[in-house]
XYZ file of C-alpha atoms in Angstrom:
348
model
C 187.700 -23.058 76.105
C 190.541 -20.614 75.836
C 189.912 -17.060 76.924
C 191.702 -14.395 74.912
C 192.403 -11.065 76.557
C 192.868 -8.207 74.110
C 195.118 -5.403 75.330
C 194.995 -2.181 73.342
C 197.928 0.191 73.773
C 197.069 3.839 73.214
C 200.137 5.322 71.573
C 200.595 9.068 71.933
C 202.091 10.495 68.717
C 205.331 12.413 69.219
C 206.892 14.928 66.844
C 210.537 16.042 66.921
C 211.922 19.351 65.603
C 215.474 20.737 65.739
C 216.578 24.306 66.476
C 219.721 26.287 67.273
C 220.446 29.320 69.444
C 223.627 31.403 69.484
C 224.913 33.305 72.515
C 227.856 35.694 72.123
C 230.037 37.347 74.766
C 228.767 40.803 73.819
C 225.316 39.743 75.080
C 226.739 39.514 78.621
C 226.882 42.319 81.181
C 228.897 42.211 84.408
C 228.315 44.263 87.565
C 229.704 44.214 91.091
C 227.957 43.975 94.450
C 230.629 44.119 97.118
C 232.995 41.228 96.450
C 230.503 39.440 94.208
C 230.060 39.415 90.434
C 226.572 39.746 88.957
C 226.229 38.525 85.389
C 223.247 39.041 83.096
C 222.330 38.046 79.540
C 220.659 40.857 77.600
C 219.513 42.400 80.872
C 218.201 39.136 82.336
C 219.865 38.330 85.641
C 217.109 36.640 87.623
C 217.810 33.106 88.775
C 215.199 30.552 89.768
C 217.684 28.291 91.496
C 217.740 27.536 95.202
C 218.789 30.505 97.367
C 222.463 30.267 98.258
C 223.469 28.613 94.980
C 225.425 30.555 92.314
C 223.045 33.106 90.803
C 223.320 32.526 87.066
C 220.846 33.966 84.563
C 218.583 31.823 82.456
C 218.029 32.671 78.802
C 214.389 32.276 77.710
C 213.662 31.120 74.171
C 210.109 31.123 72.856
C 208.815 28.778 70.185
C 205.689 28.563 68.087
C 204.339 25.016 68.255
C 201.952 23.192 65.958
C 198.485 24.041 67.198
C 197.195 21.783 69.942
C 200.699 20.584 70.853
C 202.928 21.010 73.903
C 206.546 20.181 74.697
C 207.230 16.656 75.945
C 211.019 16.977 76.219
C 214.004 19.119 75.241
C 217.351 17.505 74.447
C 220.596 19.364 73.735
C 222.369 17.607 70.856
C 225.428 19.851 70.458
C 227.021 22.773 72.272
C 230.179 24.847 71.864
C 231.736 26.089 75.156
C 234.351 28.799 75.706
C 235.999 29.864 78.974
C 235.566 33.549 79.806
C 238.565 35.588 80.894
C 238.523 36.561 84.550
C 238.270 35.406 88.154
C 234.582 35.236 89.076
C 232.870 35.188 92.457
C 229.229 34.815 91.446
C 226.565 36.484 93.591
C 224.397 33.859 95.318
C 220.755 33.430 94.338
C 218.388 35.123 96.783
C 214.922 34.436 98.152
C 212.337 35.828 95.677
C 210.915 39.196 96.690
C 208.275 41.559 95.357
C 209.559 44.592 93.460
C 207.616 46.784 95.892
C 209.372 45.323 98.961
C 211.890 47.742 100.559
C 215.395 46.573 99.668
C 216.704 47.402 103.128
C 214.323 44.819 104.629
C 215.637 41.961 102.478
C 217.742 39.352 104.286
C 220.908 38.389 102.422
C 221.282 34.667 101.711
C 225.006 33.785 101.834
C 226.714 31.282 99.511
C 226.002 27.655 100.315
C 229.382 25.871 100.695
C 227.890 22.651 99.331
C 227.652 24.408 95.952
C 230.450 26.983 96.148
C 233.031 24.251 96.832
C 232.062 22.315 93.701
C 234.849 21.585 91.243
C 232.383 20.803 88.455
C 230.112 22.944 86.301
C 227.006 24.360 87.965
C 224.113 23.948 87.280
C 225.421 21.204 85.003
C 222.415 21.204 82.664
C 221.901 23.565 79.729
C 218.092 23.391 79.981
C 216.687 24.763 83.229
C 212.960 24.392 82.531
C 210.294 24.546 79.847
C 206.587 25.255 79.688
C 203.876 25.250 77.038
C 200.552 26.971 76.723
C 197.808 28.442 74.618
C 198.099 32.126 73.709
C 195.152 33.654 71.930
C 194.394 30.319 70.276
C 198.008 29.578 69.283
C 200.283 26.971 70.877
C 203.523 28.458 72.213
C 206.321 27.388 74.528
C 209.130 28.903 76.580
C 212.425 27.086 77.156
C 214.796 28.496 79.770
C 218.400 27.718 78.862
C 221.449 28.157 81.105
C 224.257 28.879 78.621
C 226.493 30.091 81.470
C 228.040 27.408 83.655
C 230.134 28.160 86.746
C 232.951 26.133 88.325
C 232.877 27.632 91.852
C 236.082 26.109 93.257
C 238.035 27.449 90.268
C 236.085 30.730 89.921
C 235.630 30.016 86.212
C 232.718 30.888 83.936
C 231.974 28.811 80.842
C 229.765 30.208 78.072
C 228.077 27.795 75.674
C 227.895 29.920 72.534
C 226.092 27.485 70.218
C 223.325 25.234 71.479
C 221.603 22.818 69.111
C 218.537 21.225 70.631
C 215.672 18.930 69.744
C 212.139 19.531 70.949
C 209.693 16.649 71.157
C 206.015 17.606 71.028
C 202.905 15.762 72.135
C 199.180 16.608 72.095
C 198.372 19.346 74.604
C 196.698 18.360 77.849
C 194.484 20.410 80.127
C 191.458 22.646 79.753
C 192.221 25.164 76.982
C 190.003 27.736 75.280
C 190.046 28.299 71.526
C 188.208 30.822 69.345
C 185.487 29.270 67.218
C 185.349 32.325 64.984
C 187.028 35.707 64.774
C 187.696 38.471 62.296
C 190.570 38.085 59.863
C 191.991 41.317 61.314
C 192.194 39.871 64.842
C 193.700 36.614 63.550
C 196.458 38.486 61.708
C 197.053 40.682 64.760
C 197.648 37.572 66.859
C 199.893 36.021 64.203
C 202.020 39.184 64.156
C 202.297 39.109 67.964
C 203.380 35.461 68.032
C 205.858 35.966 65.179
C 207.493 38.854 67.050
C 208.037 36.631 70.119
C 209.387 33.363 68.761
C 212.622 32.186 67.147
C 210.695 30.294 64.453
C 208.260 32.889 63.015
C 207.951 31.011 59.714
C 206.266 28.164 61.599
C 203.416 30.308 62.965
C 200.212 28.924 61.494
C 196.565 29.761 62.137
C 194.359 29.308 65.183
C 191.800 27.116 63.453
C 188.996 29.632 64.020
C 186.475 30.354 61.294
C 187.759 33.658 59.875
C 185.535 36.512 58.744
C 186.801 39.427 56.664
C 184.789 42.165 58.368
C 185.973 44.722 55.808
C 183.850 42.830 53.276
C 181.228 40.974 55.327
C 179.416 42.480 58.310
C 178.824 40.110 61.217
C 176.898 41.528 64.167
C 178.028 38.563 66.262
C 181.673 39.674 66.161
C 182.799 41.689 69.218
C 186.497 42.559 69.270
C 186.522 45.172 72.046
C 184.523 44.439 75.207
C 183.933 47.098 77.865
C 182.927 45.631 81.236
C 181.626 48.160 83.745
C 179.042 48.664 86.435
C 175.836 50.390 85.377
C 176.963 53.734 86.856
C 179.598 54.048 84.113
C 177.825 52.595 81.067
C 176.518 55.923 79.753
C 179.903 57.610 80.194
C 181.624 54.827 78.245
C 179.280 54.897 75.259
C 181.564 57.393 73.500
C 184.477 54.948 73.862
C 182.311 52.157 72.457
C 181.365 54.325 69.461
C 184.937 55.543 68.848
C 186.514 52.055 68.956
C 183.883 50.734 66.556
C 184.550 53.629 64.168
C 188.292 52.864 64.419
C 187.631 49.377 63.086
C 187.235 47.237 66.206
C 183.616 46.296 66.899
C 182.985 47.347 70.522
C 180.269 46.472 73.006
C 179.426 47.436 76.590
C 178.230 44.838 79.076
C 177.444 45.738 82.675
C 178.329 43.684 85.705
C 174.608 43.423 86.493
C 174.076 41.665 83.156
C 177.080 39.405 83.764
C 175.976 38.366 87.250
C 172.479 37.631 85.932
C 173.578 35.560 82.925
C 176.885 33.823 83.707
C 177.593 31.092 86.238
C 180.553 31.109 88.596
C 181.694 30.414 92.126
C 181.932 34.158 92.780
C 181.680 37.444 90.876
C 185.285 37.233 89.652
C 184.624 33.852 88.034
C 181.381 35.130 86.504
C 183.265 38.022 84.876
C 185.960 35.644 83.625
C 183.355 33.248 82.213
C 181.818 36.161 80.328
C 185.216 37.019 78.820
C 185.736 33.350 77.878
C 182.347 33.314 76.124
C 183.184 36.409 74.079
C 186.649 35.036 73.261
C 185.359 31.640 72.120
C 182.198 32.745 70.327
C 182.599 36.395 69.319
C 186.271 36.817 68.361
C 187.253 38.992 71.340
C 190.713 40.621 71.445
C 190.529 43.618 73.822
C 188.898 43.895 77.268
C 188.432 47.045 79.350
C 187.515 46.684 83.036
C 185.993 49.971 84.201
C 184.703 50.465 87.718
C 185.517 50.527 91.390
C 187.100 47.496 93.003
C 183.916 46.698 94.927
C 182.143 46.352 91.560
C 184.878 44.622 89.526
C 187.076 42.811 91.994
C 190.566 41.462 91.403
C 191.630 37.888 92.103
C 194.279 37.340 94.787
C 196.705 34.701 93.551
C 199.724 32.708 94.616
C 203.265 33.984 94.079
C 206.428 32.443 95.586
C 207.523 35.825 96.966
C 204.468 36.480 99.139
C 202.752 33.980 101.460
C 199.729 36.291 101.673
C 199.003 36.157 97.914
C 198.762 39.293 95.772
C 196.037 40.800 93.570
C 196.291 40.233 89.823
C 194.184 40.963 86.764
C 196.047 38.270 84.796
C 193.203 36.042 85.994
C 190.978 37.838 83.472
C 193.525 37.643 80.624
C 194.790 34.038 80.812
C 191.585 32.168 80.062
C 192.947 28.608 80.137
C 192.166 26.329 83.059
C 190.238 27.262 86.166
C 193.135 28.821 88.143
C 191.929 26.575 90.981
C 192.004 22.983 89.757
C 192.388 21.566 93.268
C 189.248 23.376 94.441
C 190.745 24.920 97.573
C 190.530 28.568 98.642
C 193.861 29.490 97.029
C 193.992 30.547 93.387
C 196.850 30.527 90.902
C 198.968 27.863 92.602
C 201.509 26.023 90.392
C 199.170 23.116 89.574
C 195.917 25.063 89.316
C 195.597 24.845 85.522
C 196.648 28.307 84.313
C 199.481 28.565 81.775
C 200.291 32.311 82.203
C 199.960 33.075 78.486
C 197.386 35.806 77.945
C 194.468 35.249 75.571
C 193.045 38.787 75.520
C 194.588 42.222 75.895
C 193.345 43.675 79.164
C 193.212 47.259 80.358
């Protein structure tokens, strides 16, 4: 008897969209540092390339994506280069440092001859990196372009003034949070925020949440402004709760004692974050106020490339996607720990 093996291929649907960006010479600014030239695009001069390589700026472009989608690939289909007038000695990329670090303590990284002797364009690619994420229930992405290319051996700068590119999308992976319901006012506020960020505002849709027009229908379950504090401050903050509600954003106070008694978590920081996630998913939360001393509402120390000791951040309470510690070690916010660095609530 013949045995038939059935193999089922799970095909992931892909969607392709085309866009164009334009970069003009008047968007560039040049400065000097000793014998080196520092170039920026609309004030952006940071480079994420290896220290010692030519320090060219990236140009971030943000896109609204169809909800539940993320970028699979970015392909440049057409570009228009021009050579800039001048003899350029581009400042080398440096080791990342915190803004608060004293500049006099920074160690200068000299040019790496392996790159500065190149007779070809550096970095050679017009797309440096891209990332996708969930922002307030909307899918968004950032693409970092490198429209400036440098030929070190010839001291030439090439500017790609027109870049046509195709973006391929796929269903979003990872643990994301989405609002199940929210007020129409909060939904429109988020749509306005996303539209102001992206190059394709006409493609901004809706989050998929059940929308309630609170100007017509009262819903006691809606909480748009959450005040988290320890019990010592709750009475003092009742006026803020009342005022915000009167201003049109339903406010509520919850104490840390209530949070620690009712929400699970590995530690108090995770319990607070899980409370915020609950209010975001189920009550239409937009604003969060953390009020109290650090021993009552603690920050989360997270990974940054510029500091091996990790630094405190409250972004942990604003970016609600992922666990911020997917590998389960004692270090939070590492590159593969699940966060996408797009905020989901406004935090203060």
